[in-house]
Amino acid sequence: MPLLFPSPHVVLSRGGEDSRVKRRREQQRWQHQRMHTSRPVTNNSHAFENRRTTKKTRRIGRQILLTAAREGDETTSTTSFMDSMNIASRGDVANVKSSGSSTSSRSSLSYVPEEEDGDDDEAMAFPKRIYEEALGTKNNNNNEDEDEDVLRFCEPVLYSNNSSDDSSSTSSSKRKKLRIAVLLSGGVDSSVALSLLRAAGHECVAFYLQIWFQDDFRNFWDQCPWEEDLMVAKTVCERLRVPLRTVHFTDDYWNLVVKQSVEEIQRGKTPNPDILCNSRVKFGAFREWLDANEEEVGKFDRIASGHYAALERREDDETDVKLVTSGDARKDQTYFLAHLNSWQLQKAMFPIGGLPKPRIREIAENLSLVNADRKDSQGICFLGKVKFSEFIEEHLGTNPGEIREIESGEVLGTHKGFWFHTVGQRQGLKLNKRAHEGPWYVHSKDVEKNIVFISRTYHSEENERERDSFECDDLSWCRDSDMNQLSRIERCKVRHGESYYQVLSVERVPSSAVPTEIPPNAQQKLKITIDGIDQGLAKGQYAVFYSGSECLGCGVIC
C-alpha cells in the first residue's frame, strides 16, 4: 500500500499561485467581511451615557455576587457574572437566583463545510495536499534538514519516518483514524495545530470557546475582540474544510478561574489564571461538556490545542502519558499545563509540540492561512485586550494606602491598593519623596493594614538569603498522585520562561491541618531549595517540577 505521506526527503511539486498572493487575497476577503459585519457605530451624543450605565451595571452585578458570597448562598454565588449584570441592568435583582444558563443553548455551529463525495482515496486527497503545502514542497530543493517530521505528535493515520536516529521510528505503521476536538482561538498556533491534524488524516471539529470577560468590556472597542477572533477562526476552518462550533463558557470561566483569581489577589497573593484555565476549563469543563453532549456533538478521541508542549505515549499502555517540553525552549508552555492530571493528559494532544515558532509561521504561510502574520496574544488568557490593572480596578476597585520603606518605616508615597503590586515589582510606584534614591522594589505587603513596603536594598545579601528556597502546597502530579515523584525532581520553574533552577533538596514539611479535612495532595507541604537567588518569589505563584524534559507536576508557593 502506498504511503499517504511521503518521506520528508522526497521532493514534491506543488502547482498554483504563490502562497503570499493567496494569503493576501484571504486577508482582503476577511477584512471586507469584518467591515460589513461589525457593529453599528454608537451615536456620539449617547456614548458617554452608555459607558456610565455599563459601569454602573457592572458595579451592581459585582455587588450581587460579593453579597451572595458573604452570605454563603451557593445558588446565587454560582450565578454567572454576566447573568448578574444583565439582571442588574433590568433592575430585576430579586430574580438573580433563577438566572442559570441552558446547556442546550451553549453551543452553535459557526461554519459547516460542504460534504465531500467520493471514495476513501479521494477523501484522503485533500489531507495529503494540506501536508504537501505545509511542508512547502514547492520551494523545497535541497533543504532536507528543514523537512522534519511535522506530524510527529499528531498520531497520523498513515505515517512515514525515515529518520535513522529515532529509536521509535518504523518504515510504515497503520494508525487508527481519530476524531479530534480542536480548541481554535484565532491565533496562528492553534490554526497550525488544526492544519497538521487535518494533514494527518484525522476527522477534526474545531471549537471556539467564548468567554465572558471580553464581553464585559465591549464598549471600549469598536468591535468585540472575540468577534474578530471568531471571524479569523471561521476563515481558517473554511480553508481547511473543518466544521467550527462556538461554545459559551461564561459561567465556567467565572466560577472556575476568574472568581478564585480575584479572591486570591484580594488576599495579597499572585495567582496564575492561565494554569487554572487549562486544567479546569479547556481540558476540564470542556471535556465534561463534550461527554455530556455526545448525542449533539458526537464522541471524540482527543482534545487538541496549540500549546507548545508535547506528549509521549506508550504503545502498550495508553494510560501512561508523559508531558514533556516542546521543541522551542523560549516558547515552551509546559509551565501552564503542569496542573493537568493523568486523566486529562490521556485524552490531550499538542500537535505543534516538536516545532519551533519560526517553523509554525512558515507552515502557516505555506498554507496561506489568514493569520500567518498575526501577532501572538500576550498576558492572561481571559483578559483579551484589557490591561491587568484595568481588570483589577474593575473588580476590586481602589483602596488607597501607604507606601513605606521597610528598613525605616518612613512613608514615601501612596498606592491605589496593595493588589496592584507584587513582590519584586519595580515599575508603577508613586513616591512623593526620595524617588531619586531608587531603584525601589516592592519588598512585601501588609494585607491587613493595606501597606506596601519597598526597599532599595532588595538585592542585598541579607535579603537574598531568603530567596534561595520556598515552601509550596496544593501539589498536583501529571502522572501519579502519590509522593514517589519527589525523588525524581531535578529542576523547577517559578514562572513561565526559559529559566530553570536546579533543585538542591526537597523536604517534606509537616502539616498542622487535620488529614481528614483536606485532599491527600493538599496535605503535603514541601520545602524546595534551589541553586540560585530568585528576586520575585510570591505567595500564590506556581512552582513547576521537572525530571529531564518531563514535566512532573506543580505546587503553589505558600
Coordinates of C-alpha atoms in Angstrom, one line a residue:
M1 CA 0.0 0.0 0.0
P2 CA 1.5 3.4 -0.9
L3 CA 2.1 5.8 1.9
L4 CA -0.2 8.8 2.2
F5 CA 2.6 10.9 3.5
P6 CA 5.9 10.7 1.5
S7 CA 9.3 10.7 3.1
P8 CA 10.4 14.2 4.0
H9 CA 13.4 13.7 1.7
V10 CA 11.2 13.2 -1.4
V11 CA 10.8 16.5 -3.4
L12 CA 7.2 17.1 -4.3
S13 CA 5.9 19.7 -6.7
R14 CA 3.0 22.0 -5.9
G15 CA 1.2 23.9 -8.5
G16 CA -0.9 27.1 -8.0
E17 CA -0.2 30.7 -7.2
D18 CA 2.4 31.9 -4.7
S19 CA 1.4 31.5 -1.1
R20 CA 1.9 35.2 -0.3
V21 CA -0.6 36.2 -3.0
K22 CA -3.1 33.6 -1.8
R23 CA -2.7 34.8 1.8
R24 CA -3.2 38.4 0.8
R25 CA -6.4 37.5 -1.0
E26 CA -7.6 35.7 2.1
Q27 CA -6.7 38.7 4.3
Q28 CA -8.5 41.1 1.9
R29 CA -11.6 38.9 1.9
W30 CA -11.5 38.6 5.7
Q31 CA -11.2 42.4 6.1
H32 CA -14.1 43.0 3.8
Q33 CA -16.2 40.5 5.7
R34 CA -15.2 42.1 9.0
M35 CA -16.1 45.6 7.8
H36 CA -19.6 44.6 6.7
T37 CA -20.4 42.6 9.8
S38 CA -19.1 44.9 12.5
R39 CA -21.4 46.6 15.0
P40 CA -23.3 49.8 14.1
V41 CA -21.5 52.9 15.3
T42 CA -23.0 54.3 18.5
N43 CA -24.3 57.8 18.3
N44 CA -21.7 60.1 19.9
S45 CA -24.3 62.0 21.9
H46 CA -25.2 58.8 23.8
A47 CA -21.7 57.2 24.0
F48 CA -20.8 58.7 27.4
E49 CA -24.1 57.9 28.9
N50 CA -23.9 54.3 27.7
R51 CA -20.4 53.9 29.2
R52 CA -21.7 55.3 32.5
T53 CA -24.7 53.0 32.5
T54 CA -22.5 50.0 31.7
K55 CA -20.0 50.8 34.6
K56 CA -23.0 51.1 37.0
T57 CA -24.4 47.8 35.7
R58 CA -21.1 46.1 36.3
R59 CA -20.8 47.5 39.8
I60 CA -24.3 46.4 40.8
G61 CA -23.7 42.9 39.3
R62 CA -20.4 42.7 41.2
Q63 CA -22.1 43.7 44.5
I64 CA -24.7 41.0 44.0
L65 CA -22.0 38.3 43.7
L66 CA -20.0 39.6 46.6
T67 CA -23.1 39.8 48.8
A68 CA -24.0 36.3 47.9
A69 CA -20.5 35.0 48.7
R70 CA -20.6 36.7 52.1
E71 CA -24.0 35.2 52.9
G72 CA -22.9 31.8 51.8
D73 CA -25.8 31.4 49.3
E74 CA -24.5 28.7 47.0
T75 CA -27.2 29.1 44.4
T76 CA -26.5 32.8 44.0
S77 CA -22.7 32.5 44.2
T78 CA -22.7 30.1 41.2
T79 CA -24.7 32.5 39.1
S80 CA -22.5 33.9 36.3
F81 CA -21.2 37.4 36.5
M82 CA -22.7 38.3 33.1
D83 CA -26.1 37.0 34.3
S84 CA -25.9 39.2 37.3
M85 CA -25.1 42.2 35.2
N86 CA -27.9 41.6 32.9
I87 CA -30.4 41.3 35.8
A88 CA -29.0 44.4 37.4
S89 CA -29.4 46.3 34.2
R90 CA -33.1 45.3 34.1
G91 CA -33.5 46.3 37.7
D92 CA -34.7 42.7 38.5
V93 CA -32.3 42.0 41.4
A94 CA -34.8 39.7 43.1
N95 CA -34.6 37.1 40.4
V96 CA -30.9 36.7 40.4
K97 CA -31.1 33.1 41.8
S98 CA -33.0 31.8 38.8
S99 CA -30.7 33.1 36.1
G100 CA -28.9 29.9 35.1
S101 CA -27.8 29.3 31.6
S102 CA -29.2 26.5 29.5
T103 CA -26.8 23.7 28.4
S104 CA -28.7 23.2 25.2
S105 CA -28.1 26.8 24.1
R106 CA -24.4 26.9 24.9
S107 CA -23.3 25.6 21.6
S108 CA -23.9 26.7 18.0
L109 CA -22.4 25.8 14.6
S110 CA -20.5 28.7 13.2
Y111 CA -19.3 27.0 10.0
V112 CA -20.2 23.7 8.3
P113 CA -18.1 22.7 5.2
E114 CA -19.7 21.1 2.2
E115 CA -19.7 17.3 2.3
E116 CA -17.0 15.6 0.3
D117 CA -18.3 13.0 -2.1
G118 CA -16.3 10.1 -3.4
D119 CA -14.4 7.0 -2.2
D120 CA -11.8 6.8 0.6
D121 CA -8.9 7.6 -1.7
E122 CA -10.5 10.8 -2.9
A123 CA -11.4 11.7 0.7
M124 CA -7.7 11.4 1.7
A125 CA -6.5 13.5 -1.3
F126 CA -7.2 16.8 0.5
P127 CA -5.3 15.9 3.7
K128 CA -2.4 14.8 1.5
R129 CA -2.4 18.2 -0.3
I130 CA -2.5 20.0 3.0
Y131 CA 0.5 18.0 4.1
E132 CA 2.4 18.8 1.0
E133 CA 1.6 22.5 1.2
A134 CA 2.5 22.7 4.9
L135 CA 6.0 21.4 4.1
G136 CA 6.3 24.0 1.4
T137 CA 7.4 21.4 -1.2
K138 CA 7.0 24.0 -4.0
N139 CA 10.2 25.8 -2.9
N140 CA 12.0 22.8 -1.4
N141 CA 15.1 21.9 -3.3
N142 CA 18.0 20.9 -1.1
N143 CA 16.7 22.0 2.3
E144 CA 16.1 18.4 3.5
D145 CA 17.1 19.3 7.1
E146 CA 14.1 21.6 7.3
D147 CA 11.7 18.8 6.3
E148 CA 11.5 17.5 9.9
D149 CA 8.6 15.2 10.7
V150 CA 5.9 17.9 11.3
L151 CA 3.4 15.2 12.2
R152 CA 5.4 13.6 15.0
F153 CA 2.9 14.5 17.7
C154 CA -0.2 14.1 15.5
E155 CA -0.6 10.3 15.6
P156 CA -1.1 10.3 11.8
V157 CA -3.2 7.6 10.2
L158 CA -0.5 6.7 7.6
Y159 CA 2.9 7.6 8.9
S160 CA 6.3 7.7 7.3
N161 CA 9.6 8.4 9.1
N162 CA 13.0 7.6 7.6
S163 CA 15.0 9.3 10.4
S164 CA 17.6 6.8 11.4
D165 CA 18.3 8.5 14.8
D166 CA 14.8 8.0 16.1
S167 CA 14.6 4.7 18.0
S168 CA 10.8 4.7 17.8
S169 CA 10.6 5.1 14.1
T170 CA 9.3 2.5 11.7
S171 CA 9.2 2.4 7.9
S172 CA 5.4 2.3 7.9
S173 CA 2.7 1.8 10.5
K174 CA -1.0 2.0 10.3
R175 CA -2.7 4.0 13.0
K176 CA -6.4 4.5 13.9
K177 CA -8.2 7.5 12.4
L178 CA -9.1 9.7 15.4
R179 CA -12.0 12.1 15.9
I180 CA -10.4 15.2 17.5
A181 CA -11.9 18.2 19.1
V182 CA -9.5 21.1 18.3
L183 CA -9.5 24.2 20.5
L184 CA -9.3 27.1 18.0
S185 CA -8.6 30.6 19.3
G186 CA -7.9 32.5 16.1
G187 CA -4.2 32.6 16.7
V188 CA -1.6 31.1 14.4
D189 CA -0.5 28.3 16.8
S190 CA -3.9 26.6 17.2
S191 CA -4.6 27.2 13.4
V192 CA -1.4 25.3 12.5
A193 CA -2.3 22.6 15.0
L194 CA -5.6 22.1 13.3
S195 CA -3.8 22.1 9.9
L196 CA -1.4 19.4 10.9
L197 CA -4.2 17.2 12.4
R198 CA -6.1 17.6 9.1
A199 CA -3.0 16.7 7.2
A200 CA -2.5 13.6 9.4
G201 CA -5.8 12.3 8.1
H202 CA -7.9 12.7 11.2
E203 CA -11.6 13.8 11.5
C204 CA -11.5 17.3 13.1
V205 CA -14.1 19.5 14.6
A206 CA -12.9 23.0 15.7
F207 CA -14.3 24.6 18.9
Y208 CA -14.1 28.2 19.8
L209 CA -14.7 28.8 23.5
Q210 CA -16.3 32.2 24.0
I211 CA -15.7 33.6 27.5
W212 CA -17.5 36.3 29.5
F213 CA -14.8 38.8 30.2
Q214 CA -14.3 40.4 26.9
D215 CA -18.0 41.0 26.5
D216 CA -17.9 42.8 29.8
F217 CA -15.7 45.4 28.2
R218 CA -17.5 45.6 24.9
N219 CA -17.9 49.4 24.9
F220 CA -14.2 50.0 24.9
W221 CA -13.6 49.0 21.3
D222 CA -15.5 49.4 18.0
Q223 CA -15.8 45.6 17.8
C224 CA -15.6 42.9 20.5
P225 CA -12.2 41.1 20.5
W226 CA -13.8 37.7 20.4
E227 CA -15.8 38.6 17.3
E228 CA -12.5 39.3 15.4
D229 CA -11.0 36.0 16.8
L230 CA -14.1 34.1 15.7
M231 CA -14.0 35.5 12.3
V232 CA -10.4 34.5 11.8
A233 CA -11.2 31.0 13.2
K234 CA -14.0 30.7 10.7
T235 CA -11.8 31.7 7.8
V236 CA -9.2 29.1 8.8
C237 CA -11.9 26.4 9.0
E238 CA -13.1 27.4 5.6
R239 CA -9.6 26.9 4.3
L240 CA -9.2 23.5 5.9
R241 CA -12.8 22.3 5.4
V242 CA -13.4 21.7 9.1
P243 CA -16.6 22.4 11.0
L244 CA -16.5 25.1 13.6
R245 CA -18.6 25.2 16.7
T246 CA -18.8 28.1 19.2
V247 CA -19.4 27.1 22.8
H248 CA -20.2 29.7 25.5
F249 CA -18.3 29.1 28.7
T250 CA -19.4 32.2 30.6
D251 CA -20.2 30.5 34.0
D252 CA -17.3 28.1 33.8
Y253 CA -14.6 30.8 33.4
W254 CA -16.1 32.9 36.1
N255 CA -16.7 30.1 38.7
L256 CA -13.5 28.0 38.0
V257 CA -10.9 30.7 37.1
V258 CA -11.8 34.3 37.5
K259 CA -13.6 34.2 40.8
Q260 CA -10.8 32.4 42.6
S261 CA -8.1 34.6 40.9
V262 CA -9.9 37.7 42.2
E263 CA -10.2 36.3 45.7
E264 CA -6.5 35.4 45.8
I265 CA -5.4 38.8 44.6
Q266 CA -7.6 40.4 47.3
R267 CA -5.7 38.2 49.9
G268 CA -2.4 39.6 48.6
K269 CA -1.4 36.6 46.6
T270 CA -0.1 36.3 43.0
P271 CA -2.3 33.7 41.2
N272 CA -1.8 32.3 37.7
P273 CA -5.2 32.2 36.0
D274 CA -3.7 30.6 32.8
I275 CA -2.8 27.5 34.7
L276 CA -6.3 27.2 36.1
C277 CA -7.8 27.9 32.7
N278 CA -6.1 24.9 31.1
S279 CA -6.8 22.4 33.8
R280 CA -10.2 23.5 34.9
V281 CA -11.8 24.8 31.6
K282 CA -10.0 23.7 28.4
F283 CA -9.2 20.2 29.5
G284 CA -11.6 20.0 32.4
A285 CA -15.1 21.6 32.0
F286 CA -14.9 21.4 28.2
R287 CA -14.1 17.7 28.2
E288 CA -17.0 17.1 30.6
W289 CA -19.2 19.2 28.3
L290 CA -18.2 17.0 25.3
D291 CA -19.0 13.8 27.2
A292 CA -22.4 15.2 28.5
N293 CA -23.4 16.3 25.0
E294 CA -22.2 13.3 23.0
E295 CA -25.6 13.0 21.2
E296 CA -25.3 16.6 19.9
V297 CA -21.6 16.8 19.0
G298 CA -20.5 13.1 18.8
K299 CA -17.7 11.2 20.6
F300 CA -14.1 12.4 20.5
D301 CA -10.9 10.5 21.0
R302 CA -8.7 13.5 21.7
I303 CA -8.8 17.2 22.7
A304 CA -6.1 19.2 20.9
S305 CA -4.7 22.7 21.4
G306 CA -1.9 24.9 20.0
H307 CA 0.2 24.8 23.2
Y308 CA 4.0 24.5 22.9
A309 CA 4.3 21.2 24.7
A310 CA 4.5 17.5 23.7
L311 CA 3.1 14.2 24.9
E312 CA 4.9 10.8 24.9
R313 CA 2.6 7.8 24.8
R314 CA 3.5 4.2 25.4
E315 CA 2.1 2.0 22.7
D316 CA 1.4 -0.9 25.1
D317 CA -0.3 1.3 27.7
E318 CA -2.4 4.3 26.5
T319 CA -3.0 5.4 30.1
D320 CA 0.8 6.1 30.6
V321 CA 1.3 9.6 29.1
K322 CA 4.3 11.9 29.7
L323 CA 4.1 15.7 29.4
V324 CA 7.4 16.8 28.0
T325 CA 8.9 20.1 26.9
S326 CA 8.5 21.4 23.4
G327 CA 10.9 22.0 20.5
D328 CA 11.1 25.7 21.3
A329 CA 12.6 26.3 24.7
R330 CA 11.7 30.0 24.7
K331 CA 8.0 29.4 23.8
D332 CA 7.6 26.2 25.9
Q333 CA 4.3 26.2 27.7
T334 CA 4.6 23.1 30.0
Y335 CA 4.6 25.6 32.9
F336 CA 0.9 26.4 32.1
L337 CA 0.0 22.8 31.6
A338 CA 1.6 21.4 34.8
H339 CA -1.7 21.3 36.6
L340 CA -3.2 18.7 34.2
N341 CA -3.6 15.2 35.7
S342 CA -3.2 11.8 34.2
W343 CA -6.9 11.5 33.2
Q344 CA -6.7 14.8 31.3
L345 CA -3.4 14.1 29.6
Q346 CA -4.7 10.7 28.3
K347 CA -7.1 12.5 26.0
A348 CA -5.0 15.6 25.3
M349 CA -2.9 16.3 22.2
F350 CA -0.4 19.0 21.4
P351 CA 0.3 18.7 17.6
I352 CA 2.9 21.6 17.3
G353 CA 5.0 20.5 20.3
G354 CA 8.1 19.5 18.4
L355 CA 8.2 22.6 16.2
P356 CA 9.9 26.0 16.9
K357 CA 8.0 29.2 16.4
P358 CA 9.6 30.2 13.1
R359 CA 8.6 26.9 11.6
I360 CA 5.0 27.4 12.8
R361 CA 4.9 30.7 11.0
E362 CA 6.4 29.1 7.9
I363 CA 3.8 26.4 7.8
A364 CA 1.0 29.0 8.2
E365 CA 2.5 31.0 5.3
N366 CA 2.8 27.9 3.1
L367 CA -0.9 27.1 3.8
S368 CA -1.9 30.7 3.1
L369 CA -3.6 30.9 6.5
V370 CA -5.1 34.4 7.0
N371 CA -3.5 34.7 10.4
A372 CA 0.1 33.7 9.4
D373 CA 1.4 37.1 10.4
R374 CA -1.0 37.7 13.2
K375 CA 0.7 38.9 16.4
D376 CA 0.8 36.5 19.3
S377 CA -1.6 37.1 22.2
Q378 CA 0.1 38.3 25.4
G379 CA -1.0 38.3 29.0
I380 CA -3.7 36.4 30.9
C381 CA -5.9 34.2 28.7
F382 CA -9.3 35.7 29.6
L383 CA -8.3 39.4 29.6
G384 CA -8.1 39.8 25.8
K385 CA -7.0 43.4 25.2
V386 CA -7.8 44.5 28.7
K387 CA -4.9 45.6 30.8
F388 CA -4.4 43.7 34.0
S389 CA -4.6 46.9 36.1
E390 CA -7.9 47.7 34.4
F391 CA -9.2 44.2 35.3
I392 CA -8.1 44.6 39.0
E393 CA -9.6 48.0 39.4
E394 CA -12.9 46.9 37.7
H395 CA -13.4 44.0 40.1
L396 CA -11.7 45.2 43.4
G397 CA -11.9 48.9 43.0
T398 CA -9.3 51.1 44.7
N399 CA -8.2 51.3 48.4
P400 CA -5.5 54.0 48.9
G401 CA -2.8 53.2 51.4
E402 CA 0.7 54.0 52.4
I403 CA 4.0 53.0 50.7
R404 CA 6.7 52.7 53.4
E405 CA 10.4 51.9 53.4
I406 CA 10.8 48.5 55.0
E407 CA 14.0 49.4 56.9
S408 CA 12.9 52.8 58.4
G409 CA 9.2 52.7 58.3
E410 CA 9.1 56.1 56.6
V411 CA 6.1 56.9 54.5
L412 CA 7.4 57.7 51.0
G413 CA 4.2 57.7 49.0
T414 CA 0.7 56.2 48.4
H415 CA -0.8 53.4 46.4
K416 CA -4.3 52.7 45.0
G417 CA -4.5 49.3 46.6
F418 CA -2.0 46.7 47.6
W419 CA -3.4 44.3 45.0
F420 CA -1.9 46.4 42.2
H421 CA 1.6 45.4 43.4
T422 CA 3.5 42.2 43.7
V423 CA 6.8 41.2 45.4
G424 CA 9.8 42.3 43.4
Q425 CA 7.9 44.9 41.3
R426 CA 9.8 48.0 40.4
Q427 CA 7.5 49.8 38.0
G428 CA 4.4 51.8 39.0
L429 CA 5.5 53.0 42.4
K430 CA 4.1 56.5 43.1
L431 CA 6.6 58.1 45.5
N432 CA 6.2 61.7 46.9
K433 CA 9.8 61.8 48.2
R434 CA 13.2 60.1 47.8
A435 CA 12.2 58.7 44.4
H436 CA 15.6 59.8 43.0
E437 CA 17.3 57.5 45.5
G438 CA 16.0 54.4 43.7
P439 CA 15.6 52.0 42.2
W440 CA 12.9 50.9 44.6
Y441 CA 11.4 47.4 44.7
V442 CA 8.3 46.0 46.4
H443 CA 9.7 44.1 49.4
S444 CA 6.5 42.8 51.0
K445 CA 2.8 43.7 51.7
D446 CA 0.8 44.0 54.8
V447 CA -2.6 42.9 53.7
E448 CA -4.4 43.7 57.0
K449 CA -3.1 47.3 57.2
N450 CA -3.0 47.9 53.5
I451 CA 0.7 48.9 53.4
V452 CA 3.1 48.2 50.6
F453 CA 6.7 48.0 51.9
I454 CA 9.6 48.9 49.5
S455 CA 13.3 48.8 49.7
R456 CA 16.4 50.0 47.8
T457 CA 18.4 47.0 49.2
Y458 CA 16.1 44.4 47.8
H459 CA 19.1 42.7 46.2
S460 CA 21.4 42.9 49.2
E461 CA 23.0 39.7 50.6
E462 CA 20.8 39.9 53.7
N463 CA 17.6 40.0 51.8
E464 CA 18.7 37.4 49.2
R465 CA 19.4 34.8 51.8
E466 CA 15.6 34.2 52.0
R467 CA 15.2 33.7 48.2
D468 CA 17.0 30.5 47.6
S469 CA 14.2 28.4 49.0
F470 CA 10.4 28.3 49.3
E471 CA 7.6 26.2 50.6
C472 CA 4.7 25.0 48.5
D473 CA 1.5 23.1 49.0
D474 CA -1.6 22.1 46.9
L475 CA 0.5 19.7 45.0
S476 CA -0.6 18.2 41.7
W477 CA 1.1 15.5 39.7
C478 CA 0.8 14.8 35.9
R479 CA 1.2 11.0 36.1
D480 CA 1.0 9.7 39.7
S481 CA -1.0 11.0 42.7
D482 CA 1.5 9.7 45.3
M483 CA 4.7 11.2 46.6
N484 CA 7.0 8.9 44.7
Q485 CA 7.6 11.8 42.4
L486 CA 9.7 13.7 45.0
S487 CA 12.8 11.6 44.3
R488 CA 12.6 12.4 40.6
I489 CA 12.6 16.2 40.9
E490 CA 15.7 17.6 39.3
R491 CA 14.8 21.2 38.4
C492 CA 11.9 23.7 38.6
K493 CA 10.4 26.8 37.2
V494 CA 8.7 29.5 39.3
R495 CA 7.4 31.4 36.3
H496 CA 6.9 30.9 32.5
G497 CA 10.1 31.3 30.5
E498 CA 13.3 29.6 29.6
S499 CA 15.0 29.7 33.0
Y500 CA 15.1 26.7 35.3
Y501 CA 16.6 26.3 38.7
Q502 CA 18.4 23.1 39.7
V503 CA 16.7 21.7 42.8
L504 CA 19.3 21.0 45.5
S505 CA 16.9 19.5 48.1
V506 CA 13.2 18.6 48.6
E507 CA 12.0 18.3 52.1
R508 CA 8.5 17.4 53.5
V509 CA 7.1 19.9 55.9
P510 CA 4.7 18.6 58.5
S511 CA 1.1 19.9 58.1
S512 CA -0.9 21.2 61.1
A513 CA -4.2 20.5 59.3
V514 CA -6.4 17.5 60.2
P515 CA -5.7 14.9 57.5
T516 CA -9.3 14.0 57.0
E517 CA -10.3 17.6 56.2
I518 CA -8.2 18.1 53.1
P519 CA -7.3 16.0 50.0
P520 CA -4.1 13.8 50.2
N521 CA -2.0 16.0 47.9
A522 CA -3.0 19.2 49.7
Q523 CA -1.9 17.7 53.0
Q524 CA 1.7 17.6 51.7
K525 CA 3.9 20.7 52.0
L526 CA 7.3 20.8 50.5
K527 CA 10.4 23.0 51.1
I528 CA 12.3 23.4 47.9
T529 CA 15.9 24.6 47.9
I530 CA 17.3 25.9 44.6
D531 CA 20.7 26.7 43.2
G532 CA 20.0 30.4 42.7
I533 CA 18.5 33.5 44.1
D534 CA 15.1 34.4 42.8
Q535 CA 14.0 38.0 43.1
G536 CA 10.3 37.6 42.7
L537 CA 9.1 34.7 44.8
A538 CA 5.5 35.5 45.9
K539 CA 2.7 33.6 47.6
G540 CA 0.2 32.2 45.1
Q541 CA 2.8 31.6 42.3
Y542 CA 3.1 28.1 40.9
A543 CA 6.4 26.1 41.1
V544 CA 6.6 23.5 38.3
F545 CA 8.8 20.5 38.7
Y546 CA 10.8 18.6 36.0
S547 CA 12.9 15.5 35.6
G548 CA 14.9 16.0 32.5
S549 CA 12.5 17.1 29.8
E550 CA 9.5 15.5 31.6
C551 CA 7.1 17.8 33.5
L552 CA 6.2 16.1 36.7
G553 CA 3.6 18.5 38.2
C554 CA 3.4 21.6 40.3
G555 CA 2.7 23.2 43.7
V556 CA 1.6 26.6 44.9
I557 CA 4.1 28.7 46.8
C558 CA 2.9 29.5 50.3

